[in-house]
Tab-separated table of C-alpha atoms in Angstrom:
chain	number	residue	atom	x	y	z
A	1	LYS	CA	11.054	-29.350	-41.457
A	2	ALA	CA	9.368	-25.951	-41.711
A	3	GLY	CA	9.349	-23.932	-38.530
A	4	VAL	CA	6.441	-22.274	-36.745
A	5	THR	CA	4.749	-19.710	-38.956
A	6	GLN	CA	2.620	-16.790	-37.859
A	7	THR	CA	0.411	-14.521	-39.894
A	8	PRO	CA	0.204	-11.674	-40.294
A	9	ARG	CA	3.659	-10.418	-39.265
A	10	TYR	CA	2.509	-6.843	-38.715
A	11	LEU	CA	-0.909	-5.414	-37.922
A	12	ILE	CA	-2.197	-1.918	-37.171
A	13	LYS	CA	-5.650	-1.574	-35.637
A	14	THR	CA	-7.625	1.108	-33.824
A	15	ARG	CA	-9.131	0.938	-30.377
A	16	GLY	CA	-12.364	-0.996	-30.172
A	17	GLN	CA	-11.600	-3.174	-33.189
A	18	GLN	CA	-10.968	-6.902	-32.984
A	19	VAL	CA	-8.109	-8.916	-34.396
A	20	THR	CA	-7.377	-12.554	-35.237
A	21	LEU	CA	-3.847	-13.929	-35.355
A	22	SER	CA	-2.911	-17.257	-36.843
A	23	CYS	CA	-0.232	-19.819	-35.991
A	24	SER	CA	0.835	-22.942	-37.869
A	25	PRO	CA	2.945	-25.228	-35.687
A	26	ILE	CA	5.814	-27.457	-36.764
A	27	SER	CA	4.494	-30.559	-38.495
A	28	GLY	CA	3.718	-33.266	-35.908
A	29	HIS	CA	3.543	-30.850	-32.974
A	30	ARG	CA	0.283	-31.013	-31.070
A	31	SER	CA	0.796	-28.355	-28.420
A	32	VAL	CA	0.536	-24.659	-29.177
A	33	SER	CA	1.098	-21.840	-26.704
A	34	TRP	CA	0.542	-18.114	-27.109
A	35	TYR	CA	2.484	-15.311	-25.429
A	36	GLN	CA	2.309	-11.546	-25.280
A	37	GLN	CA	5.650	-9.783	-25.106
A	38	THR	CA	6.071	-6.137	-24.119
A	39	PRO	CA	9.215	-4.292	-23.070
A	40	GLY	CA	8.045	-3.710	-19.511
A	41	GLN	CA	6.350	-7.012	-18.756
A	42	GLY	CA	8.481	-9.483	-20.682
A	43	LEU	CA	6.934	-12.705	-21.901
A	44	GLN	CA	3.423	-13.208	-20.558
A	45	PHE	CA	1.635	-16.532	-21.040
A	46	LEU	CA	-1.799	-16.307	-22.644
A	47	PHE	CA	-2.951	-19.910	-23.195
A	48	GLU	CA	-1.868	-23.365	-24.241
A	49	TYR	CA	-3.741	-25.783	-26.488
A	50	PHE	CA	-3.254	-29.479	-26.898
A	51	SER	CA	-5.323	-31.625	-29.232
A	52	GLU	CA	-7.921	-28.851	-29.690
A	53	THR	CA	-8.393	-28.389	-25.933
A	54	GLN	CA	-7.249	-25.456	-23.865
A	55	ARG	CA	-4.940	-26.937	-21.290
A	56	ASN	CA	-3.760	-23.825	-19.459
A	57	LYS	CA	-4.700	-20.166	-19.349
A	58	GLY	CA	-2.796	-17.139	-18.148
A	59	ASN	CA	-4.140	-14.082	-16.328
A	60	PHE	CA	-5.604	-12.163	-19.225
A	61	PRO	CA	-9.126	-10.754	-19.575
A	62	GLY	CA	-11.845	-12.593	-21.484
A	63	ARG	CA	-11.239	-10.313	-24.488
A	64	PHE	CA	-8.365	-12.671	-25.311
A	65	SER	CA	-9.484	-16.001	-26.635
A	66	GLY	CA	-8.082	-18.779	-28.732
A	67	ARG	CA	-8.756	-22.074	-30.374
A	68	GLN	CA	-6.965	-24.947	-31.983
A	69	PHE	CA	-8.063	-26.882	-35.028
A	70	SER	CA	-7.816	-30.580	-35.776
A	71	ASN	CA	-4.643	-29.994	-37.833
A	72	SER	CA	-3.064	-28.318	-34.756
A	73	ARG	CA	-3.161	-24.865	-36.330
A	74	SER	CA	-4.232	-22.245	-33.793
A	75	GLU	CA	-5.802	-18.833	-33.801
A	76	MET	CA	-6.046	-16.205	-31.114
A	77	ASN	CA	-8.594	-13.422	-31.072
A	78	VAL	CA	-8.557	-10.142	-29.196
A	79	SER	CA	-11.812	-8.239	-29.130
A	80	THR	CA	-12.399	-4.586	-28.238
A	81	LEU	CA	-8.738	-3.667	-28.622
A	82	GLU	CA	-7.124	-1.303	-26.127
A	83	LEU	CA	-3.957	0.741	-26.492
A	84	GLY	CA	-2.256	-1.526	-23.973
A	85	ASP	CA	-2.721	-4.533	-26.252
A	86	SER	CA	0.063	-3.247	-28.480
A	87	ALA	CA	2.707	-5.923	-28.260
A	88	LEU	CA	4.556	-8.736	-30.007
A	89	TYR	CA	2.395	-11.837	-29.935
A	90	LEU	CA	4.382	-15.053	-30.066
A	91	CYS	CA	3.235	-18.535	-30.808
A	92	ALA	CA	5.212	-21.579	-29.722
A	93	SER	CA	4.705	-25.215	-30.666
A	94	SER	CA	5.941	-28.387	-29.042
A	95	LEU	CA	5.488	-32.103	-29.540
A	96	GLY	CA	3.413	-32.328	-26.365
A	97	THR	CA	1.819	-35.297	-24.721
A	98	SER	CA	-1.193	-35.575	-22.479
A	99	GLY	CA	1.111	-35.085	-19.500
A	100	SER	CA	3.840	-32.708	-20.638
A	101	ARG	CA	4.514	-29.865	-22.985
A	102	GLY	CA	8.042	-30.537	-24.233
A	103	THR	CA	10.513	-27.996	-25.566
A	104	GLN	CA	8.826	-25.063	-27.261
A	105	TYR	CA	9.843	-23.678	-30.663
A	106	PHE	CA	8.739	-20.144	-31.390
A	107	GLY	CA	7.402	-18.441	-34.474
A	108	PRO	CA	8.609	-14.976	-35.627
A	109	GLY	CA	5.680	-13.253	-33.938
A	110	THR	CA	2.967	-10.808	-34.961
A	111	ARG	CA	3.633	-7.175	-34.102
A	112	LEU	CA	0.295	-5.595	-33.200
A	113	THR	CA	-0.014	-1.843	-32.919
A	114	VAL	CA	-3.243	-0.351	-31.545
A	115	LEU	CA	-3.831	3.336	-32.308
B	1	SER	CA	9.356	-9.751	-7.363
B	2	GLN	CA	10.113	-11.966	-10.363
B	3	GLU	CA	9.922	-15.708	-9.814
B	4	LEU	CA	12.759	-16.034	-12.303
B	5	GLU	CA	15.500	-13.437	-12.050
B	6	GLN	CA	18.028	-12.852	-14.764
B	7	SER	CA	21.266	-10.925	-14.270
B	8	PRO	CA	22.633	-8.748	-15.527
B	9	GLN	CA	19.770	-6.925	-17.254
B	10	SER	CA	22.126	-5.738	-19.978
B	11	LEU	CA	25.719	-6.290	-20.954
B	12	ILE	CA	28.124	-4.622	-23.348
B	13	VAL	CA	31.326	-6.508	-24.095
B	14	GLN	CA	34.213	-6.196	-26.465
B	15	GLU	CA	34.468	-8.821	-29.189
B	16	GLY	CA	36.540	-11.757	-28.028
B	17	LYS	CA	35.675	-11.402	-24.346
B	18	ASN	CA	33.947	-14.049	-22.280
B	19	LEU	CA	30.712	-13.393	-20.455
B	20	THR	CA	28.226	-15.064	-18.140
B	21	ILE	CA	24.463	-14.593	-17.719
B	22	ASN	CA	22.656	-15.965	-14.694
B	23	CYS	CA	19.100	-17.154	-14.199
B	24	THR	CA	17.864	-17.789	-10.640
B	25	SER	CA	14.569	-19.252	-9.570
B	26	SER	CA	12.747	-18.753	-6.297
B	27	LYS	CA	11.071	-22.139	-6.781
B	28	THR	CA	12.311	-25.671	-7.412
B	29	LEU	CA	13.358	-26.145	-11.015
B	30	TYR	CA	12.149	-29.106	-13.024
B	31	GLY	CA	13.610	-27.917	-16.311
B	32	LEU	CA	15.466	-24.841	-17.520
B	33	TYR	CA	15.429	-23.467	-21.075
B	34	TRP	CA	17.670	-20.885	-22.722
B	35	TYR	CA	16.537	-18.931	-25.768
B	36	LYS	CA	18.019	-16.111	-27.813
B	37	GLN	CA	15.933	-13.345	-29.388
B	38	LYS	CA	16.809	-10.728	-31.942
B	39	TYR	CA	14.851	-7.537	-31.320
B	40	GLY	CA	11.236	-7.862	-32.506
B	41	GLU	CA	11.653	-11.433	-33.676
B	42	GLY	CA	10.833	-14.860	-32.302
B	43	LEU	CA	12.838	-16.824	-29.747
B	44	ILE	CA	15.467	-19.268	-30.939
B	45	PHE	CA	15.902	-22.366	-28.750
B	46	LEU	CA	19.453	-22.790	-27.509
B	47	MET	CA	19.357	-25.623	-24.979
B	48	MET	CA	17.435	-27.299	-22.198
B	49	LEU	CA	18.782	-28.533	-18.855
B	50	GLN	CA	16.944	-30.910	-16.565
B	51	LYS	CA	19.301	-32.572	-14.119
B	52	GLY	CA	21.356	-30.976	-11.431
B	53	GLY	CA	24.920	-30.529	-12.545
B	54	GLU	CA	23.963	-30.939	-16.189
B	55	GLU	CA	26.065	-28.976	-18.655
B	56	LYS	CA	25.434	-28.528	-22.362
B	57	SER	CA	27.342	-26.723	-25.084
B	58	HIS	CA	26.453	-25.404	-28.495
B	59	GLU	CA	29.290	-23.843	-30.442
B	60	LYS	CA	30.753	-21.258	-28.052
B	61	ILE	CA	27.804	-21.207	-25.651
B	62	THR	CA	27.748	-23.387	-22.522
B	63	ALA	CA	24.926	-23.650	-20.028
B	64	LYS	CA	25.005	-25.281	-16.587
B	65	LEU	CA	22.317	-26.112	-14.079
B	66	ASP	CA	22.965	-25.900	-10.352
B	67	GLU	CA	19.918	-27.590	-8.857
B	68	LYS	CA	20.815	-26.785	-5.247
B	69	LYS	CA	21.114	-23.091	-5.949
B	70	GLN	CA	18.094	-23.255	-8.276
B	71	GLN	CA	20.237	-21.410	-10.761
B	72	SER	CA	21.521	-21.738	-14.309
B	73	SER	CA	24.367	-19.888	-15.947
B	74	LEU	CA	24.968	-19.272	-19.620
B	75	HIS	CA	28.575	-18.691	-20.589
B	76	ILE	CA	29.770	-17.378	-23.940
B	77	THR	CA	33.410	-17.843	-24.802
B	78	ALA	CA	35.225	-15.439	-27.153
B	79	SER	CA	32.098	-13.417	-27.947
B	80	GLN	CA	31.340	-12.329	-31.487
B	81	PRO	CA	28.953	-9.674	-32.872
B	82	SER	CA	26.674	-12.549	-33.940
B	83	HIS	CA	26.098	-13.327	-30.256
B	84	ALA	CA	24.346	-10.014	-29.773
B	85	GLY	CA	20.681	-10.190	-28.824
B	86	ILE	CA	18.414	-10.829	-25.881
B	87	TYR	CA	18.917	-14.009	-23.910
B	88	LEU	CA	15.883	-15.377	-22.096
B	89	CYS	CA	15.619	-18.179	-19.638
B	90	GLY	CA	12.407	-20.101	-19.024
B	91	ALA	CA	11.831	-22.611	-16.231
B	92	ASP	CA	9.377	-25.392	-15.465
B	93	ILE	CA	8.319	-25.019	-11.832
B	94	GLY	CA	5.768	-26.826	-9.730
B	95	ALA	CA	4.995	-30.504	-9.750
B	96	GLY	CA	2.325	-32.548	-11.516
B	97	ASN	CA	-0.785	-30.578	-12.430
B	98	ASN	CA	0.707	-27.424	-10.869
B	99	ARG	CA	3.631	-27.357	-13.288
B	100	LYS	CA	3.954	-24.130	-15.198
B	101	LEU	CA	6.516	-22.409	-17.364
B	102	ILE	CA	7.817	-19.032	-16.143
B	103	TRP	CA	10.143	-16.620	-17.855
B	104	GLY	CA	12.868	-14.180	-16.941
B	105	LEU	CA	12.819	-10.638	-18.295
B	106	GLY	CA	15.879	-11.255	-20.433
B	107	THR	CA	19.465	-10.070	-20.681
B	108	SER	CA	20.334	-7.743	-23.516
B	109	LEU	CA	23.786	-8.414	-24.924
B	110	ALA	CA	25.744	-6.070	-27.186
B	111	VAL	CA	29.126	-7.070	-28.606
B	112	ASN	CA	31.347	-4.300	-29.869
B	113	PRO	CA	33.633	-5.201	-32.770
C-alpha cells in the first residue's frame, strides 16, 4: 500500500502571500490530521478531519484552515503568511471511526519557508 | 510545563551500547505511541502501547508502558548508526469527547560508529 503523500515537499513564499498544501492519505484511511513542527515548539496540532468534517482544531489563528474531500484527500491553507509560519507541516492519516482516531501514519512533510 | 515530558533531550552513545528513553505524562494515559523521525522528514510509526504492563518489541527496540507511573520507556539494545534520529512519544489523554493526542518534544539520538 502506498504511504501518505504530501505535495509540495518544499515551498518558499514571502510574507503576506498565501499557500495551499496537499495531503493524500493511505488508501482506506478516513481520518487526516495536520501538524506544524518547529524546533522550539515541537509538534503542534492544527486540525483533524474525518469524513469531510473537521473533528478537532488546535490553537492556531483563523489564517490556518483546511478541508477534506470525499476521497479523503485533504488540503490546508495558510493566508497572509508571517515569518513565524516557517515550519515543517506534517499530515497524518489513520483508519479512523466516528469515535476514535486510530494509529496515525505520517507523510514526509512540506517544508515551508517564509521570507 | 509540558504535559508529556521526554528524557533525555539528547543522547550520544557508542555503537553497540544500550540506551533508554523515557516519556512521562502528567495525565492519565489511554494510549502511548512511539515514533522515529529523521531530521526534516516525516515520523515513522514504531509501536503503540495501551495496557498497563504492556511490552512490545520491534527488532532491537522494546517499549514498555507503566500505567501507574503514567510513563513509557523505549529501550534500544546494541545500538547501531541506523538507530540515530529523533524519537517522539505521543499520548492519548482525556476520556470520551475530551480525548486528545499530545506530544513530547523528542529525544535526539546520535550513535557513534
